[in-house]
CSV table of C-alpha atoms in Angstrom, one decimal:
chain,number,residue,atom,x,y,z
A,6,UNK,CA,0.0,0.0,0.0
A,7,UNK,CA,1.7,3.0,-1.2
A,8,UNK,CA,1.2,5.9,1.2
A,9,UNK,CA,0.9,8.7,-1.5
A,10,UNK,CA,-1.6,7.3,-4.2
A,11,UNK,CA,-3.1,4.4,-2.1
A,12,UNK,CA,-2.3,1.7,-5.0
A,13,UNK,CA,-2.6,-1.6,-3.0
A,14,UNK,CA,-0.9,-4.5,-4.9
A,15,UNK,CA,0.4,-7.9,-4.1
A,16,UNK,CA,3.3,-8.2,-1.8
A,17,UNK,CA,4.9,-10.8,-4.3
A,18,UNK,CA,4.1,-7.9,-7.3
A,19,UNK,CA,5.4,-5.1,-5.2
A,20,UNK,CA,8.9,-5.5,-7.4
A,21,UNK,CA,7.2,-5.3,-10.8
A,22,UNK,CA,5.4,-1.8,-10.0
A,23,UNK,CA,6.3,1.2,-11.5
A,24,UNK,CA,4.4,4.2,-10.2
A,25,UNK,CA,4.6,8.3,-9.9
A,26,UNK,CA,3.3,8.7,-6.4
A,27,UNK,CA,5.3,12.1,-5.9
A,28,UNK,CA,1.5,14.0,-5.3
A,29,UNK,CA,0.4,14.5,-1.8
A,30,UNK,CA,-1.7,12.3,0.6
A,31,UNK,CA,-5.4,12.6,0.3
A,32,UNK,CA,-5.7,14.9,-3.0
A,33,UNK,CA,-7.2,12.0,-5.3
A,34,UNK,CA,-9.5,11.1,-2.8
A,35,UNK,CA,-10.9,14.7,-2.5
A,36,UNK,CA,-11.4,14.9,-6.2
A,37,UNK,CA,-13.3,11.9,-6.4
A,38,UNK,CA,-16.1,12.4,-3.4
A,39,UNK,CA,-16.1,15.7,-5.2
A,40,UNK,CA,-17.5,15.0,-8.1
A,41,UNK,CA,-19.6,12.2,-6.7
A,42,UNK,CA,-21.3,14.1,-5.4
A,43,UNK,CA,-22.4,16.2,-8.4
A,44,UNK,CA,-22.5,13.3,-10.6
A,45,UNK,CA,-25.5,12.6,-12.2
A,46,UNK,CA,-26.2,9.1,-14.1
A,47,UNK,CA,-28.6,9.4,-17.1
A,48,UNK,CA,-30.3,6.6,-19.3
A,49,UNK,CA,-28.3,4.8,-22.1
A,50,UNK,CA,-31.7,5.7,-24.3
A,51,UNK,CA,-31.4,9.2,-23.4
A,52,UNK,CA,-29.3,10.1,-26.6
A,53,UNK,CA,-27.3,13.4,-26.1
A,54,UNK,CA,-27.7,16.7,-28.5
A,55,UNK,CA,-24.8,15.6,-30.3
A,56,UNK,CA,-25.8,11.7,-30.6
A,57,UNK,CA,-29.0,13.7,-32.6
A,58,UNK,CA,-27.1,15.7,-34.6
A,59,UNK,CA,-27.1,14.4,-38.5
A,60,UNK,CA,-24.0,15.9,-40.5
A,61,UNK,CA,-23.0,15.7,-44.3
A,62,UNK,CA,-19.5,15.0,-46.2
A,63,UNK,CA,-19.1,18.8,-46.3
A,64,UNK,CA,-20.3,19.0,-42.6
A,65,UNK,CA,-17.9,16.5,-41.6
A,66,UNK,CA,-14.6,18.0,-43.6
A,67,UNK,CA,-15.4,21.7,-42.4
A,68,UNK,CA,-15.8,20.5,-38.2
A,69,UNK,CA,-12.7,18.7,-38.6
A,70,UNK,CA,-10.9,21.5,-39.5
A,71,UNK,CA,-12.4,23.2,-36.9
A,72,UNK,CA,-11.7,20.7,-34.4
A,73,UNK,CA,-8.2,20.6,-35.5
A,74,UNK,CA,-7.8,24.4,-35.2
A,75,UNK,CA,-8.6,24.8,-31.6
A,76,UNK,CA,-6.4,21.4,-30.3
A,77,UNK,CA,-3.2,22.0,-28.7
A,78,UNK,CA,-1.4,19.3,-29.7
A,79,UNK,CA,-0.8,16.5,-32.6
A,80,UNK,CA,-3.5,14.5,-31.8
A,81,UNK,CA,-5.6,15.4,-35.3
A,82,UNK,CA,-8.3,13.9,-36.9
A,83,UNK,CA,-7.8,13.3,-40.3
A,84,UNK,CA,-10.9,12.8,-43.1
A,85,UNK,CA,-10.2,9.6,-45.5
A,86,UNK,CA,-10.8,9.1,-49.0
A,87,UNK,CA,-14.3,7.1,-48.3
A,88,UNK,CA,-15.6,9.4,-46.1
A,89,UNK,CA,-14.6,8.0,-42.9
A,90,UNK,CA,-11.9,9.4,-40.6
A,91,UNK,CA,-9.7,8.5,-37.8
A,92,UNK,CA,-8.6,10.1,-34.5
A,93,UNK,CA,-7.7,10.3,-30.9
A,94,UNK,CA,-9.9,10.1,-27.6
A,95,UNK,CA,-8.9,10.0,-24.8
A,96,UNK,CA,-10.6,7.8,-22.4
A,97,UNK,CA,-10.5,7.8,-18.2
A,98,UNK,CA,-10.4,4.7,-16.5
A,99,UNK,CA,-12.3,4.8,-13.1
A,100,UNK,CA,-12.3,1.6,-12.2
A,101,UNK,CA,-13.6,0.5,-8.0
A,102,UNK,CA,-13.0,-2.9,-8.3
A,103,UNK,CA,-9.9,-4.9,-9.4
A,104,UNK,CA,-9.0,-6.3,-12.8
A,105,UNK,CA,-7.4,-9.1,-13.5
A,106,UNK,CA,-4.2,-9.7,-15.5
A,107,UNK,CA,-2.6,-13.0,-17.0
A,108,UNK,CA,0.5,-14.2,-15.0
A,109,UNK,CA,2.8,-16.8,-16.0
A,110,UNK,CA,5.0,-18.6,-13.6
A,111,UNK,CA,7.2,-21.3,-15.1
A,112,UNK,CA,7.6,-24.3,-13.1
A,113,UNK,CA,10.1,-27.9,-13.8
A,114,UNK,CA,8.0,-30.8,-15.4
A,115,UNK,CA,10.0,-33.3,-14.1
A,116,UNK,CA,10.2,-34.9,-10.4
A,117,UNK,CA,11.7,-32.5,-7.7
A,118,UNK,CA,15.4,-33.5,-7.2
A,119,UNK,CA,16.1,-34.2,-10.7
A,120,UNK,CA,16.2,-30.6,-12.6
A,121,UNK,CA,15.8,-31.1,-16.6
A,122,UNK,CA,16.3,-28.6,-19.4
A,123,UNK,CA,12.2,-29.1,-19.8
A,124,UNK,CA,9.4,-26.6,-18.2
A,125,UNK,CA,5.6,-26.4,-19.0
A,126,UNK,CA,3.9,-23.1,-18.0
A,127,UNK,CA,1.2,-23.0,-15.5
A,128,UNK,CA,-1.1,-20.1,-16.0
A,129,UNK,CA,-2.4,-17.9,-13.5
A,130,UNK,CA,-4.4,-14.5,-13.0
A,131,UNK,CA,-3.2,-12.1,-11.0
A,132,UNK,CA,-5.7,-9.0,-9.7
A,133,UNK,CA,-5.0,-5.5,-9.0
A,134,UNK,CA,-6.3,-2.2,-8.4
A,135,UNK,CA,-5.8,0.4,-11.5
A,136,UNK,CA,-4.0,3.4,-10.1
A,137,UNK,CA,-6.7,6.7,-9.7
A,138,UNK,CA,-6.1,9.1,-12.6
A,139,UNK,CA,-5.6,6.2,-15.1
A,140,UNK,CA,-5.9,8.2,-18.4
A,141,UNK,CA,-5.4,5.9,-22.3
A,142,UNK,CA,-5.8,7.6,-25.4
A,143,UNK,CA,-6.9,5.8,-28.3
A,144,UNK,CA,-6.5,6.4,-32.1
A,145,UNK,CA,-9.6,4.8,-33.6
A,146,UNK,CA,-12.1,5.4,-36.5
A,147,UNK,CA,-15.6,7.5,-36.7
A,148,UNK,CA,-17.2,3.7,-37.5
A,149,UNK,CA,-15.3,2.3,-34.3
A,150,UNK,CA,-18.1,1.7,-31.8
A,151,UNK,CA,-18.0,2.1,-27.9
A,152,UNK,CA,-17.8,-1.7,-27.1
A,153,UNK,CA,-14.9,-2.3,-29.3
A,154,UNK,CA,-13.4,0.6,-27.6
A,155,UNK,CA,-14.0,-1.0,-24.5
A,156,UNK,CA,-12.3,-4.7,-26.1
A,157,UNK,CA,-9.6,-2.0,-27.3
A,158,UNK,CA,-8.6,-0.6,-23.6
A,159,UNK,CA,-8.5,-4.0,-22.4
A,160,UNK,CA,-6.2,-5.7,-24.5
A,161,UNK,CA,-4.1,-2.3,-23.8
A,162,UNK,CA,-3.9,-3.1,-20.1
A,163,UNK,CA,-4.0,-7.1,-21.2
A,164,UNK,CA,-7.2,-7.1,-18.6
A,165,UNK,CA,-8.6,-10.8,-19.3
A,166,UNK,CA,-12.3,-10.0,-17.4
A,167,UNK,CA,-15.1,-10.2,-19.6
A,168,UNK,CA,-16.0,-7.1,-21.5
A,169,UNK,CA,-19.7,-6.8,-20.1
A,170,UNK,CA,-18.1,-6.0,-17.1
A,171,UNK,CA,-17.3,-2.7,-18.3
A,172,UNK,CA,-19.4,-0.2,-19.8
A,173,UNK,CA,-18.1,3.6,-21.6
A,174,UNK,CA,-20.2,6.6,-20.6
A,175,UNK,CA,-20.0,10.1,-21.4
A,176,UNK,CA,-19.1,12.5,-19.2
A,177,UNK,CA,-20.4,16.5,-19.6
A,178,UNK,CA,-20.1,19.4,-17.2
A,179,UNK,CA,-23.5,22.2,-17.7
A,180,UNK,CA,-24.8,24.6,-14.5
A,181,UNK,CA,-22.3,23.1,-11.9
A,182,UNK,CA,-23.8,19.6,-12.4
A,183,UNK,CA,-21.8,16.7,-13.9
A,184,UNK,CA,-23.6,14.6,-16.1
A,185,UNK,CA,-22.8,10.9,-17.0
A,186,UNK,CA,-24.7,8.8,-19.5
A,187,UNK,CA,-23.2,4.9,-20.6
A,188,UNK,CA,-22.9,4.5,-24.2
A,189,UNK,CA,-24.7,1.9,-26.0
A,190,UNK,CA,-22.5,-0.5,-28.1
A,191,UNK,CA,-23.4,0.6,-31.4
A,192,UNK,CA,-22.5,4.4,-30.9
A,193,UNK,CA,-19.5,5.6,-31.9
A,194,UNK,CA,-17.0,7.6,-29.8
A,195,UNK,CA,-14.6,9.4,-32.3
A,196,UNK,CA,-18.7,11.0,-34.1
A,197,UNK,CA,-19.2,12.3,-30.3
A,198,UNK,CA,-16.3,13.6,-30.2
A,199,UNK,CA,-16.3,15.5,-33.5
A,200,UNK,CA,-19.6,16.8,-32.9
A,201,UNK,CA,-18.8,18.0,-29.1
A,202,UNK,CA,-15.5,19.3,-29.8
A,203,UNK,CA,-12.0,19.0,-28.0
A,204,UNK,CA,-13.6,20.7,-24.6
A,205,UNK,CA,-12.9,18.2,-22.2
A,206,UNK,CA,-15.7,20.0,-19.8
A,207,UNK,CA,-18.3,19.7,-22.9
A,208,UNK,CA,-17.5,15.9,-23.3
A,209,UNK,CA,-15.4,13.5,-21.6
A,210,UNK,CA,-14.9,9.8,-21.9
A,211,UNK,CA,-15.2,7.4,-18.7
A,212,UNK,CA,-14.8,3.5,-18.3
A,213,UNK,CA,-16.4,2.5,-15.3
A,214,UNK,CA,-17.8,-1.1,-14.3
A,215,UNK,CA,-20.9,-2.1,-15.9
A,216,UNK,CA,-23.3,-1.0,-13.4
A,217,UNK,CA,-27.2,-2.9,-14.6
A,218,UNK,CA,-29.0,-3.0,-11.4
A,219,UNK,CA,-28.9,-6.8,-11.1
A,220,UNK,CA,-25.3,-9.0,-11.1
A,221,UNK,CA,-24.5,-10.9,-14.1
A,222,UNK,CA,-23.1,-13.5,-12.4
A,223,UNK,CA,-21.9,-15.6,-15.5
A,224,UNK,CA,-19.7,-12.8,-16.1
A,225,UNK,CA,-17.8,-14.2,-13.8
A,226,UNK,CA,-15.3,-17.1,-13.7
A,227,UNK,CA,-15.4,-19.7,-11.1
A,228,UNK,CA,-12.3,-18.7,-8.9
A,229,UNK,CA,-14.1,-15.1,-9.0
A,230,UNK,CA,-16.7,-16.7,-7.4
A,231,UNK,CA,-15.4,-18.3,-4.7
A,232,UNK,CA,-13.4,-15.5,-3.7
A,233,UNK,CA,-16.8,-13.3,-3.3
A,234,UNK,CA,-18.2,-15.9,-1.3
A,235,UNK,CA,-15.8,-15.4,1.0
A,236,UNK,CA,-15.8,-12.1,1.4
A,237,UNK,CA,-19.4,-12.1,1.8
A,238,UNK,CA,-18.4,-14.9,4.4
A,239,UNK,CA,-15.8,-12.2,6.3
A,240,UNK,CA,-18.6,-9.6,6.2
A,241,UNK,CA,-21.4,-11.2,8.0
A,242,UNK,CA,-18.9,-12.3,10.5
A,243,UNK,CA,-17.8,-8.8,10.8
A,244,UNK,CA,-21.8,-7.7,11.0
A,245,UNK,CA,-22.7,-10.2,13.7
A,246,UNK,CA,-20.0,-9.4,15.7
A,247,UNK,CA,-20.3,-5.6,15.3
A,248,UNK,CA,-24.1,-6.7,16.5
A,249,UNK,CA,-23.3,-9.0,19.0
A,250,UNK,CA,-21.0,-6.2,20.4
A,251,UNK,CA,-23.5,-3.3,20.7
A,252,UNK,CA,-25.9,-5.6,22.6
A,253,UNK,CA,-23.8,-6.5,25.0
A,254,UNK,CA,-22.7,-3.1,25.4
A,255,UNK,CA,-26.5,-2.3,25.4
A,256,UNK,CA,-27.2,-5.2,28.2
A,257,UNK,CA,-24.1,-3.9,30.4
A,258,UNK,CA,-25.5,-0.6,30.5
A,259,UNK,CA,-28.8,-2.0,31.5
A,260,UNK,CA,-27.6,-4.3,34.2
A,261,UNK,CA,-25.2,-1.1,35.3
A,262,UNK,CA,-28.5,0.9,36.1
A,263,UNK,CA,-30.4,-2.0,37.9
């Protein structure tokens, strides 16, 4: 556990870890419960003003050139010769819960005691917590569509959890109030983009965990399982004895005034 940026990892990965945690204690969290609190979840079938917005081959060539005029960097978008065209976003991962990486360890295949030039690799997952402030850009095209952006990041961070895990929204700032709405599969980032701007207050891109309302528990492999079983297991422990606790503070109290 890193006392700067809170990254928790394994004490056997500890070695493999590579992270800028010069920023000060606390300033991540503070940002977060922050915007939490002004955050304000909208329906993937609420379409945006730009998701409505129809444009032309003329349309298209005149707001890239407009969208490349007020960028400060190289990230352009370019129009192709069929009428698509390609470009950056840049997308911010706000993951709560861990992701899980493929780990190999390589192990003799013959009897302990008697080494051999043969090994066979065993293949293992290893979990972890992204670090807060995660930020991946991505150079796609105006067909690409928000879940193969979401296949896209994940091969990037070679994240082997299923896909429908993760879901893309849209982030926008208006009156004080942030507003976030999840993209549905078929719509396409780079088109949002183009049509909001660079602004990063006008539209943002988040990838947060697939939050439906009820737990698609096939999403989940069997180890993944187990292991929230028992947490589940080390939480009602924890609740009964928090419980059993305040009672018996409750009946000493009682037996005090008597």
């Amino acid at each position: 556990l890193s006392p700067d940026c809170s990254f928790t990892c394994h004490y056997r990965c500890r070695a493999l870890v590579r992270l800028d945690c010069s920023g000060p204690p606390g300033t991540g969290d503070e940002d977060d419960g922050t915007e939490q609190a002004l955050e304000k979840d909208t329906n993937v079938d609420e379409p945006s003003e730009w998701e409505k917005t129809e444009l032309d081959q003329v349309q298209v060539e005149q707001r890239i050139k407009e969208y490349n005029s007020q960028i400060n960097s190289n990230l352009f978008m370019s129009l192709n010769k069929d009428g698509s065209y390609t470009g950056f976003i840049k997308v911010h991962l706000k993951l709560v819960r861990p992701v899980s990486v493929p780990a190999t360890k390589r192990i003799p295949s013959v009897q302990a005691g008697r080494p051999g030039p043969r090994t066979q690799g065993v293949k293992r997952r290893t979990s972890f917590y992204l670090p807060k402030g995660t930020v991946k850009h991505l150079h796609i095209f105006s067909h690409t569509r928000a879940s193969e952006v979401i296949d896209a990041l994940l091969r990037k961070f070679t994240v082997v959890d299923n896909p429908r895990k993760f879901a893309l929204f849209e982030r926008s700032e208006k009156d004080e109030q942030v507003y976030l709405r999840k993209l549905a599969d078929e719509e396409q980032p780079l088109r949002l983009r183009l049509l909001a701007g660079p602004s990063e207050k006008v539209l943002s891109f988040v990838l947060k965990e697939n939050e439906t309302g009820e737990v698609n528990w096939d999403a989940f492999t069997l180890p993944e399982l187990h292991n929230f079983l028992r947490i589940l297991q080390r939480e009602e422990e924890e609740h009964v004895r928090r419980l059993r606790h305040r009672y018996a503070r409750c009946r000493q109290k009682m037996q005090e005034a008597l």
